[in-house]
Short mmCIF file of C-alpha atoms and ligand atoms in Angstrom, two decimals:
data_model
loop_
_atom_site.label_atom_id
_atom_site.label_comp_id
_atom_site.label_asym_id
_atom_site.label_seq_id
_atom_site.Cartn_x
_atom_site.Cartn_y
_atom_site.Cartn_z
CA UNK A 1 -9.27 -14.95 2.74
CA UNK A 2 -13.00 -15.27 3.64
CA UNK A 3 -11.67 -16.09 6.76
CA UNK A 4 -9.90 -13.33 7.93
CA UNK A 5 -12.61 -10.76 6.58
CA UNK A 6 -15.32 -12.48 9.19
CA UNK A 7 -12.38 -12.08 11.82
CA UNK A 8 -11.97 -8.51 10.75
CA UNK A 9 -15.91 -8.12 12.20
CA UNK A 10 -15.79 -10.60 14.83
CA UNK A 11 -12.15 -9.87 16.30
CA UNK A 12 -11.83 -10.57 19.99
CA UNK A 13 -12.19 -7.25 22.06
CA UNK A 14 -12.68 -7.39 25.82
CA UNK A 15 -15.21 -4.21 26.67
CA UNK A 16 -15.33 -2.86 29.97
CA UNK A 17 -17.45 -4.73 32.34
CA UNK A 18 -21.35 -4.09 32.08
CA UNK A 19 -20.89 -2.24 28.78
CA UNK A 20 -20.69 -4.86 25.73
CA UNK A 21 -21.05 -2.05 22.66
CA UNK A 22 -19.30 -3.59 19.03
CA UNK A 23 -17.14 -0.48 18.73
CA UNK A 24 -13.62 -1.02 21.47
CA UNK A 25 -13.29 2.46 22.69
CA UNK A 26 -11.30 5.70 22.29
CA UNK A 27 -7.96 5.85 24.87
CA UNK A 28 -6.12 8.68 24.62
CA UNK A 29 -2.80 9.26 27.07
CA UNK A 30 0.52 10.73 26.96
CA UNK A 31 0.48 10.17 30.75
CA UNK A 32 -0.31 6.25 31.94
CA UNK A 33 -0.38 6.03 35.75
CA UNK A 34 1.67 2.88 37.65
CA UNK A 35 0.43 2.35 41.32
CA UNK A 36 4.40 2.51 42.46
CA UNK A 37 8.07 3.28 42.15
CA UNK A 38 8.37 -0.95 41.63
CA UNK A 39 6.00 -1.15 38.96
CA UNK A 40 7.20 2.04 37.03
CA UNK A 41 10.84 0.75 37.48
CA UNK A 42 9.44 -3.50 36.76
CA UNK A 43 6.92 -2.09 33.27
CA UNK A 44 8.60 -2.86 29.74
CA UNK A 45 7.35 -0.53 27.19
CA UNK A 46 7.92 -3.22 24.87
CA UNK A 47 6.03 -5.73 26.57
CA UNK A 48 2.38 -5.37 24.83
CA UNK A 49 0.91 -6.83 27.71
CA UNK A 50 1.02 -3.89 29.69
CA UNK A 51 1.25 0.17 28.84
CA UNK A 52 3.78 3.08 29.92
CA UNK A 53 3.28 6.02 27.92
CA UNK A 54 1.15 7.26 25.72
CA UNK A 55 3.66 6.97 22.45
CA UNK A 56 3.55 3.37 23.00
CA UNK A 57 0.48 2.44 22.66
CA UNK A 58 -3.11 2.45 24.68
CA UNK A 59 -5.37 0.05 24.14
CA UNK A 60 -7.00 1.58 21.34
CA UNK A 61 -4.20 1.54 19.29
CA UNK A 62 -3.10 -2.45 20.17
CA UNK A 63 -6.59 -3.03 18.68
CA UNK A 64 -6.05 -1.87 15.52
CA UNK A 65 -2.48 -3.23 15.42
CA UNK A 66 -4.04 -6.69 16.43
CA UNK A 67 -6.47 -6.33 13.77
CA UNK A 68 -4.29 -4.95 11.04
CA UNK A 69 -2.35 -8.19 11.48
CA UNK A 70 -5.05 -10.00 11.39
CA UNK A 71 -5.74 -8.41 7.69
CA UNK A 72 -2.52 -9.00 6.76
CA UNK A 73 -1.55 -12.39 8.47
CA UNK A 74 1.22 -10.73 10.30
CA UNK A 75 2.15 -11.43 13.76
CA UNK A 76 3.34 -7.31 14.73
CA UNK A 77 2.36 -3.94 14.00
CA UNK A 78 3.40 -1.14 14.07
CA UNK A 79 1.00 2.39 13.42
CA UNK A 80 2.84 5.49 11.97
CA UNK A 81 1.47 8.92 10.69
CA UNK A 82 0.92 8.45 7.31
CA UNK A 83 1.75 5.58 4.66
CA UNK A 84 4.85 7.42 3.83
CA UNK A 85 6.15 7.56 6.95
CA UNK A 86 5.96 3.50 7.12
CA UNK A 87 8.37 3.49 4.28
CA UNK A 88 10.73 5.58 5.79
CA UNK A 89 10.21 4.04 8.80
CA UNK A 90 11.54 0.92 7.65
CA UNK A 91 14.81 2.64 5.25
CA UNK A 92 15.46 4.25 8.47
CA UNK A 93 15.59 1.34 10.54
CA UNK A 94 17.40 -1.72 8.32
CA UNK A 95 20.01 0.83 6.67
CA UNK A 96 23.33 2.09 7.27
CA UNK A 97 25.86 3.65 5.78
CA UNK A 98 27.55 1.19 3.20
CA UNK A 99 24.38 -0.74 2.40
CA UNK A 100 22.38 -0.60 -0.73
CA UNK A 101 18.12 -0.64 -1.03
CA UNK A 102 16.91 -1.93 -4.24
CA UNK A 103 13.36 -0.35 -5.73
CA UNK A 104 11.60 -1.34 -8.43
CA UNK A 105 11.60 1.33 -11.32
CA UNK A 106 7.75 1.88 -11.17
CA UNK A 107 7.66 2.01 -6.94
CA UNK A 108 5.51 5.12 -5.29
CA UNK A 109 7.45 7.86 -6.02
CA UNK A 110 8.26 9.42 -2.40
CA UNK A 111 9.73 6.36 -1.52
CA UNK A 112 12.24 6.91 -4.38
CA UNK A 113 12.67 10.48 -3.36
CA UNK A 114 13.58 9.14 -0.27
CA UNK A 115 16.55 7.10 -1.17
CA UNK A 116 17.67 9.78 -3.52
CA UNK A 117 17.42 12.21 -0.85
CA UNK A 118 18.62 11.31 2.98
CA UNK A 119 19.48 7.50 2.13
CA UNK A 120 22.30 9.00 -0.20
CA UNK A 121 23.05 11.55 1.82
CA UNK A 122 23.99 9.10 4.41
CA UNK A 123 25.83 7.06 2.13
CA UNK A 124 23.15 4.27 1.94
CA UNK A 125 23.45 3.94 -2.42
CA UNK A 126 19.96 2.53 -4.13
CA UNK A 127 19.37 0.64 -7.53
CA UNK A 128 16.05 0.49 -9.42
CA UNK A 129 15.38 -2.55 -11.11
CA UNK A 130 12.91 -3.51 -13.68
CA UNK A 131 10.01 -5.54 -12.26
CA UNK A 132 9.12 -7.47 -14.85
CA UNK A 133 12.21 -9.11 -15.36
CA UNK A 134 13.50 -11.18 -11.92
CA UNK A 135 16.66 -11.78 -13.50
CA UNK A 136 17.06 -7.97 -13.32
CA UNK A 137 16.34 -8.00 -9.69
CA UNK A 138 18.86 -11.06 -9.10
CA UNK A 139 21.87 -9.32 -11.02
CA UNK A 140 21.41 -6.50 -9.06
CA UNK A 141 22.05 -8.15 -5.39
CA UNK A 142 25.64 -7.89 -3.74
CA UNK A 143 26.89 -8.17 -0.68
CA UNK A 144 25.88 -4.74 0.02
CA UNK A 145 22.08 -5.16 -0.63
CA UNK A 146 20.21 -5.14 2.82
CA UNK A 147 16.85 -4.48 1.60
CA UNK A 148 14.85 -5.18 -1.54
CA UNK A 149 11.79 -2.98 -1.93
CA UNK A 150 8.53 -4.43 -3.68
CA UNK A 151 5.30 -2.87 -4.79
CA UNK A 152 2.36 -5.35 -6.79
CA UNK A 153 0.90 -3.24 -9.06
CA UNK A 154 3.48 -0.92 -9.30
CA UNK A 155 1.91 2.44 -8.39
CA UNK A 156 0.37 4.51 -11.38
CA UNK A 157 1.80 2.02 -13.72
CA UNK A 158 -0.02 -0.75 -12.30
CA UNK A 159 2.04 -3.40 -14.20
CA UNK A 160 2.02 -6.46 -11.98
CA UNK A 161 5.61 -8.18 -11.48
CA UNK A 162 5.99 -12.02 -10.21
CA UNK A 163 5.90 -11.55 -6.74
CA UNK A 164 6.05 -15.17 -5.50
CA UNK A 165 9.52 -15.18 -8.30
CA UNK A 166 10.89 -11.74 -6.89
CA UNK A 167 10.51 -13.28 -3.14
CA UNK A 168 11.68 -16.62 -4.05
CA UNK A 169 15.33 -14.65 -5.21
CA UNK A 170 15.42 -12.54 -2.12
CA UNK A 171 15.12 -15.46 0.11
CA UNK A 172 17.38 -17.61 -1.66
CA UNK A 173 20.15 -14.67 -1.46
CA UNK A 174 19.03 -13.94 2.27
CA UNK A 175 17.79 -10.61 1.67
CA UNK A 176 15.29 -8.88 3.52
CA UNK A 177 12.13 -8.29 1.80
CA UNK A 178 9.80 -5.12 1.87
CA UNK A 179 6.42 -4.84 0.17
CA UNK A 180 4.38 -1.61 0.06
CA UNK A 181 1.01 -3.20 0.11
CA UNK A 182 -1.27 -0.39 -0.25
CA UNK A 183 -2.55 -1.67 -3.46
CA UNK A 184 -3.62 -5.40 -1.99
CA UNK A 185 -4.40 -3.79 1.51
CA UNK A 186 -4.33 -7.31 2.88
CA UNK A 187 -7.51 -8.55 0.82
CA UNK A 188 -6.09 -9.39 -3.06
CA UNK A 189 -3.40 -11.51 -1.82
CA UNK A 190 -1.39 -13.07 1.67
CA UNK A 191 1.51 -10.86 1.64
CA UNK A 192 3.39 -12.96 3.90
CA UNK A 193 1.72 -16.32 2.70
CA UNK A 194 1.64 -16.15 -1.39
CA UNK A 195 1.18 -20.08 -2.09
CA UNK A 196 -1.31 -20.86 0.46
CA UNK A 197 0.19 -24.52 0.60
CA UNK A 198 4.30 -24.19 0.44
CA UNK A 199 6.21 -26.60 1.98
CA UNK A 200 8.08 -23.48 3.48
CA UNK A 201 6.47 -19.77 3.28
CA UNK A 202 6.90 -17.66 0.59
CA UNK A 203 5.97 -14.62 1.75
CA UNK A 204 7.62 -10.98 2.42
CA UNK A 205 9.50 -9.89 5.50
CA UNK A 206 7.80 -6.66 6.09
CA UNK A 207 4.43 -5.40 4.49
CA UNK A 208 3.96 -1.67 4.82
CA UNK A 209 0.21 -0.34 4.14
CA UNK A 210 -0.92 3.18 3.62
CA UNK A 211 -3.51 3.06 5.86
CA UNK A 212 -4.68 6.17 4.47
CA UNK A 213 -6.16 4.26 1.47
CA UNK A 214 -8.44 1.68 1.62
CA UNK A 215 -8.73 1.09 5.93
CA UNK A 216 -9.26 4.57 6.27
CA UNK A 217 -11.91 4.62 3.20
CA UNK A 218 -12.80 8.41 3.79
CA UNK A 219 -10.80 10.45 2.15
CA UNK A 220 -10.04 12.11 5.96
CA UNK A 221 -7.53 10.34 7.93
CA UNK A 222 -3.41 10.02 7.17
CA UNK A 223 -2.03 6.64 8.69
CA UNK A 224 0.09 3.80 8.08
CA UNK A 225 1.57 0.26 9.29
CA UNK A 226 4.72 -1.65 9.70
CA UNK A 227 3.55 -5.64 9.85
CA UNK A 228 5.88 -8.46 10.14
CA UNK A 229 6.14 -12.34 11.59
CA UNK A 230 9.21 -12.06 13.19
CA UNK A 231 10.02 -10.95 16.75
CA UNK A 232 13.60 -9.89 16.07
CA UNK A 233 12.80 -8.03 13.01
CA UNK A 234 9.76 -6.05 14.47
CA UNK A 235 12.15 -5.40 17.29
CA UNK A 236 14.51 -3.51 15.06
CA UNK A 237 11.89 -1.51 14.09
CA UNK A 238 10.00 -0.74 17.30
CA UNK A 239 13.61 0.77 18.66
CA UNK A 240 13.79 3.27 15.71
CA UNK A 241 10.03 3.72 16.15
CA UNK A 242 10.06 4.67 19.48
CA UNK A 243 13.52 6.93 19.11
CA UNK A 244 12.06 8.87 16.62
CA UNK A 245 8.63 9.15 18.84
CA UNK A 246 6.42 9.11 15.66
CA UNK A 247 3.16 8.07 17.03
CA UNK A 248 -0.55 8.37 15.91
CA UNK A 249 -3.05 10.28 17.64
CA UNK A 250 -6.09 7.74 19.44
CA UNK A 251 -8.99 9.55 17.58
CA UNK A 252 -7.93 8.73 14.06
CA UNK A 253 -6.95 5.39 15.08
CA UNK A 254 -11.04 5.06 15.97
CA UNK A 255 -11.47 6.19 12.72
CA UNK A 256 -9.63 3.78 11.08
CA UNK A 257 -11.25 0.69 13.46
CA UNK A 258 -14.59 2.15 12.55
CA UNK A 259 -13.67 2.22 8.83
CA UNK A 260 -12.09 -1.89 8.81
CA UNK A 261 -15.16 -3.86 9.37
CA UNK A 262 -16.43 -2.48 5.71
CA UNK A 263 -12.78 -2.52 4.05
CA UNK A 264 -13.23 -6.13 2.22
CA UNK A 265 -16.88 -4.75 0.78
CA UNK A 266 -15.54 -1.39 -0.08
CA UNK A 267 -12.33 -2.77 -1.89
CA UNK A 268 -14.85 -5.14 -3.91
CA UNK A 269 -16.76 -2.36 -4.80
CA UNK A 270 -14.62 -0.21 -6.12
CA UNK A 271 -12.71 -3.35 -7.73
CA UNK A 272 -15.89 -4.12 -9.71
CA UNK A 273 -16.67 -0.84 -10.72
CA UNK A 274 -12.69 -0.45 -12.08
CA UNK A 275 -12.55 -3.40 -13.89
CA UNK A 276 -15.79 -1.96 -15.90
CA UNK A 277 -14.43 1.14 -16.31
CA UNK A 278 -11.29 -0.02 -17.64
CA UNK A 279 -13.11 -2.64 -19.83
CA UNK A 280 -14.64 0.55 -21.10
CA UNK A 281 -11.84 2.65 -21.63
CA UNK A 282 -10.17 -0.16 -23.87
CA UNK A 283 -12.78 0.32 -26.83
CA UNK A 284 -12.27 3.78 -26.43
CA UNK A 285 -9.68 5.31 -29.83
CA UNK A 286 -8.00 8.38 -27.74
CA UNK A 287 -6.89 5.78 -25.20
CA UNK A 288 -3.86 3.78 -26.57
CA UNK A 289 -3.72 1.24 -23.83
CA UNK A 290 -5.72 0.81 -20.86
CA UNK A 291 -3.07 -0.20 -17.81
CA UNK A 292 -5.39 -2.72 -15.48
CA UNK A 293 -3.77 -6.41 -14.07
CA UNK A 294 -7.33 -7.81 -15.19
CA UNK A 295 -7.27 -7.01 -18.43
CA UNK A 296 -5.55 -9.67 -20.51
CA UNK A 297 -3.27 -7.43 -22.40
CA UNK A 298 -1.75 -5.00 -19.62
CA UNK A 299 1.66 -5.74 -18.48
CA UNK A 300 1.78 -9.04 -15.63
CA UNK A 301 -1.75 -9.94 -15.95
CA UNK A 302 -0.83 -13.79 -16.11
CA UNK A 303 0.93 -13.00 -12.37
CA UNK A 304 -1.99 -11.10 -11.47
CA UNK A 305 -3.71 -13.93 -12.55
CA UNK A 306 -1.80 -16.45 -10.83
CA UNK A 307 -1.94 -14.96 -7.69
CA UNK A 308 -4.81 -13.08 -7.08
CA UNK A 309 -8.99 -13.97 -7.11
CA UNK A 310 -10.05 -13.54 -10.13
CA UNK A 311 -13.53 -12.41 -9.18
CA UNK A 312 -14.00 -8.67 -7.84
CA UNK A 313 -12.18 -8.19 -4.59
CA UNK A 314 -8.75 -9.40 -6.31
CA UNK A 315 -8.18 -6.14 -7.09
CA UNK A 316 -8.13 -2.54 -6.27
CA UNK A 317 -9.79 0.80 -8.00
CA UNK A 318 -7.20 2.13 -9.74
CA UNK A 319 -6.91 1.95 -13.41
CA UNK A 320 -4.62 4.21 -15.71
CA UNK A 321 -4.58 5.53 -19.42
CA UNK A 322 -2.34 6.02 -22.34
CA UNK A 323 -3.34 8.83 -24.22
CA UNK A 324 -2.76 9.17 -27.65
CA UNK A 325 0.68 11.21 -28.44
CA UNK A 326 -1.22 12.99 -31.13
CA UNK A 327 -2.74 14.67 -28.12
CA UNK A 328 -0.61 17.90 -26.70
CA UNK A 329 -0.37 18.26 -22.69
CA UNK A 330 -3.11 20.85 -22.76
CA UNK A 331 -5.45 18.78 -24.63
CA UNK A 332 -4.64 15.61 -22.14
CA UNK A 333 -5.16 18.36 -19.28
CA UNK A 334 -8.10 19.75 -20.61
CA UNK A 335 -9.45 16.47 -20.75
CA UNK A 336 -8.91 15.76 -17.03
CA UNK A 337 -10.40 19.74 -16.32
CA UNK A 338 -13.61 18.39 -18.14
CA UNK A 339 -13.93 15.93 -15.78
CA UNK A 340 -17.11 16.58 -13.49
CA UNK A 341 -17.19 13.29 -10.72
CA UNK A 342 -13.45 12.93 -10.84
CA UNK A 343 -11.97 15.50 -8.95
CA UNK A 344 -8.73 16.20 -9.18
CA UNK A 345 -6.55 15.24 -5.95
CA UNK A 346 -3.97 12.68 -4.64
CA UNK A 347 -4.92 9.85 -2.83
CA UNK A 348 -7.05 6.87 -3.14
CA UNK A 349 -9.56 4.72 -1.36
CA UNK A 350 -12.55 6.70 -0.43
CA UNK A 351 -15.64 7.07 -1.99
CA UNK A 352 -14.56 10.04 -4.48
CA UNK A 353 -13.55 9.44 -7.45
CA UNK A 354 -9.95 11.26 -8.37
CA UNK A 355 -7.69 11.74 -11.28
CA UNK A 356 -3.97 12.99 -11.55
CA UNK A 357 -2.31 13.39 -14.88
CA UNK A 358 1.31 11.92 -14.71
CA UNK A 359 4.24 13.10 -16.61
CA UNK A 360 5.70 9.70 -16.77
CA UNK A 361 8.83 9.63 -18.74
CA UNK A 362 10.31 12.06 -15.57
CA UNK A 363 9.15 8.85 -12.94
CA UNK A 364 11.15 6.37 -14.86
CA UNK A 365 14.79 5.51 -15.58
CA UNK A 366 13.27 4.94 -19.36
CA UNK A 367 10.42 4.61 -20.91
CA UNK A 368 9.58 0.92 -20.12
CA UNK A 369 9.25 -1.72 -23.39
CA UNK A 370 6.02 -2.78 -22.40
CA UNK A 371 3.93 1.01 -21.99
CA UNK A 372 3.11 2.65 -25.15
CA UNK A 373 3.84 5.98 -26.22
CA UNK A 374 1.49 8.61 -24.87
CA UNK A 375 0.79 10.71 -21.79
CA UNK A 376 -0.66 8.61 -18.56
CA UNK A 377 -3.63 10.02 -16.52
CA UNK A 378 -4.52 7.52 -13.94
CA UNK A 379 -7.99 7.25 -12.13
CA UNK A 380 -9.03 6.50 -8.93
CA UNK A 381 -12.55 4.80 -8.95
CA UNK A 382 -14.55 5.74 -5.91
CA UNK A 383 -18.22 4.93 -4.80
CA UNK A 384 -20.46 5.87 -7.39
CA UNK A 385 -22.37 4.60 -9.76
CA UNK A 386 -20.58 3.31 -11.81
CA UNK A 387 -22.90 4.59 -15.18
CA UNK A 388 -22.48 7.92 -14.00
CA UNK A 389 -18.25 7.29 -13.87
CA UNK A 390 -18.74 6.03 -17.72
CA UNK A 391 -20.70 9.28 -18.35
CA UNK A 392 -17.90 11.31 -16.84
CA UNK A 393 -15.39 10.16 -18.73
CA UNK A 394 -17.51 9.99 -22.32
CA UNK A 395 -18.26 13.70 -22.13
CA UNK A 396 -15.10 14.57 -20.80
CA UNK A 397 -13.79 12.82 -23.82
CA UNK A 398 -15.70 15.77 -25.93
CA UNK A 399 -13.20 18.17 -25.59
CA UNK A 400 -10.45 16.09 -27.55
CA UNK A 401 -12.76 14.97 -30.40
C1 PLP B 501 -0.56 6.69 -0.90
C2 PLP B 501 0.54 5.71 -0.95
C3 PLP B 501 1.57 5.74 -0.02
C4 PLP B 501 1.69 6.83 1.01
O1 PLP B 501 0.60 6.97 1.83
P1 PLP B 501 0.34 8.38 2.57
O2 PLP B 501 -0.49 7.98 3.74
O3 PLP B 501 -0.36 9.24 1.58
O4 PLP B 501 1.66 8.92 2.98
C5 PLP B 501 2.54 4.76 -0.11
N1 PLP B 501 2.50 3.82 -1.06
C6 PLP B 501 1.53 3.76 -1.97
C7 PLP B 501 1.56 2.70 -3.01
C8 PLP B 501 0.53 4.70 -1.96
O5 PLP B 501 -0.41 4.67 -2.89
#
């Protein structure tokens, strides 16, 4: 991975002649000009090597896509408004009407709503499958399965399934693989590469990112990415990309190339600072388990384990807890209210430190075997010191003793 994080900062960019600054710079067009009627006619929008219109791409935005799959060891990108619209990007694309998605039970919840809501309604049908158990996954897969959604950790949850297992299955039953990797960004693991020395790859057919998160870094900009390694694939979804004109504008695209440079620093930052807090948090009684792939008792560690570095920068900020059920909803939400650093908001990946309390047993089919009983707030671990993130929490603690 060291590699690819010096190629992140040194990444080939050809600046205009006599002005060699480290930044590529900001292209914005609807319009693109073609010096005649034969080159207009002769240009293919598809064809990266040249540019037609604005929705397609200027070079501003082929930087980031080059770079993004440089991140991600992908060979295409594609750059969509928001990490949400990546998922749906790719339903919308691979699915038709008779087909069937499978999700794992603890996916990002939008991209659930989204199969419940227009995939149904245009008779694509969905399953949710347990994570943890690959056999689950495997029973579920029929004829009618065209895509097989897969999330590591599984958002607010963070349980952490066997990836390199679930992949293994879908290749072996020729299904097409999707991973929302918002929560390895391209730095905790190889998406598309997950034993570095296979015989044959083992890796995912499409890695979607929330750009939004931890390439962003701020807090400011919505964005997200489509990458793959195959032409024909990519292809597919570059049609329904370009049908559906959803584009990103050129200055948040800057913002994003600005923010990439410091991603793999940032992510180890807030890494170390989460595994601390949620070291923390573990010795703490109101808390009746502490939901973190490091620590040896949450759900998948050993995958985590298997998989991932083990040293910071093998994971990412977030860390959840179970609160006591002795504790009512107002006390668990007075306890987040007390909170001064953590703010309350969405989102992760900047240097703010957030917290959402989740009512969980309306986000699952059940309530899973291996969660206890309790009500889940989940924190985001930003930039700060980490001390003062500790003292946050302690005093906010106060209010339920
Ligand atoms: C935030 C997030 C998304 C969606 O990203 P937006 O840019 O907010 O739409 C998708 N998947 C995961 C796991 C996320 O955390």
């Amino acid at each position: 991975m060291t590699r690819s994080i010096t190629e992140l900062i040194h990444h080939a960019y050809v600046p205009p002649e006599g002005f060699e600054a480290p930044q590529p710079g900001v292209f914005k067009a609807s319009t693109v000009f073609f010096p005649t009627v034969a080159a207009m006619r002769s240009r293919e929008w598809k064809d990266k090597t040249a540019y037609t219109y604005g929705l397609h791409g200027t070079p501003t935005s082929y930087q980031l896509e080059e770079r993004l799959c440089t991140l991600e060891g992908g060979q295409q990108c594609l750059l969509v408004p928001s990490g949400l619209a990546a998922l749906g990007l790719v339903a919308l694309s691979l699915l038709k009407s008779g087909d069937e998605v499978l999700i794992p039970d603890n996916a990002y919840g939008p991209n659930k709503a989204i199969a419940e809501g227009e995939l149904k309604g245009w008779g694509i049908t969905h399953q949710y499958y347990n994570p943890m158990d690959p056999q689950d996954l495997e029973a579920q897969i029929s004829s009618r399965t065209k895509l097989v959604w897969l999330e590591a950790a599984g958002s607010v949850t963070l349980e952490f399934p066997d990836l390199v297992e679930l992949v293994r299955i879908c290749q072996r039953r020729r299904v097409l693989t999707a991973l929302d990797n918002t929560w390895g960004a391209g730095l905790a693991f190889a998406p598309f590469n997950l034993i570095p020395d296979a015989a044959a790859p083992v890796g995912v057919d499409i890695s979607a990112h929330a750009l939004t998160k931890y390439p962003s870094g701020g807090g400011d900009v919505l964005m997200g990415s489509v990458i793959t390694r195959d032409a024909g694939l990519h292809l597919k979804l570059k049609l329904t990309h370009m049908r559906f004109g959803i584009g990103v504008g050129m200055n948040d695209v800057e913002t994003v190339l600005r923010a990439l440079p410091s991603m793999a620093l940032r992510y180890r930052a807030h890494d170390e600072a989460t595994r601390a807090l949620a070291l923390w948090a573990n010795a703490q009684p109101e808390f009746v388990q502490v939901l973190h792939p490091a620590l040896a008792d949450s759900p998948g560690h050993a995958h985590w384990k298997a998989l991932c570095p083990t040293a910071p920068g093998g994971a990412a900020g977030l860390f959840s807890v179970m609160l006591d059920p002795c504790y009512s909803q107002d006390q668990v939400d007075a306890f987040c209210n007390a909170l001064q650093l953590f703010r309350l908001g969405y989102s992760w990946g900047g240097p703010i430190s957030l917290v959402v309390p989740y009512e969980l047993a309306s986000m699952r089919t059940g309530w899973p075997a291996h969660l206890e009983r309790g009500t889940l707030v989940r924190f985001s671990v930003g930039l700060e010191a980490v001390e003062d993130l500790q003292e946050d929490i302690a005093q906010a603690l106060q209010v339920l003793r």
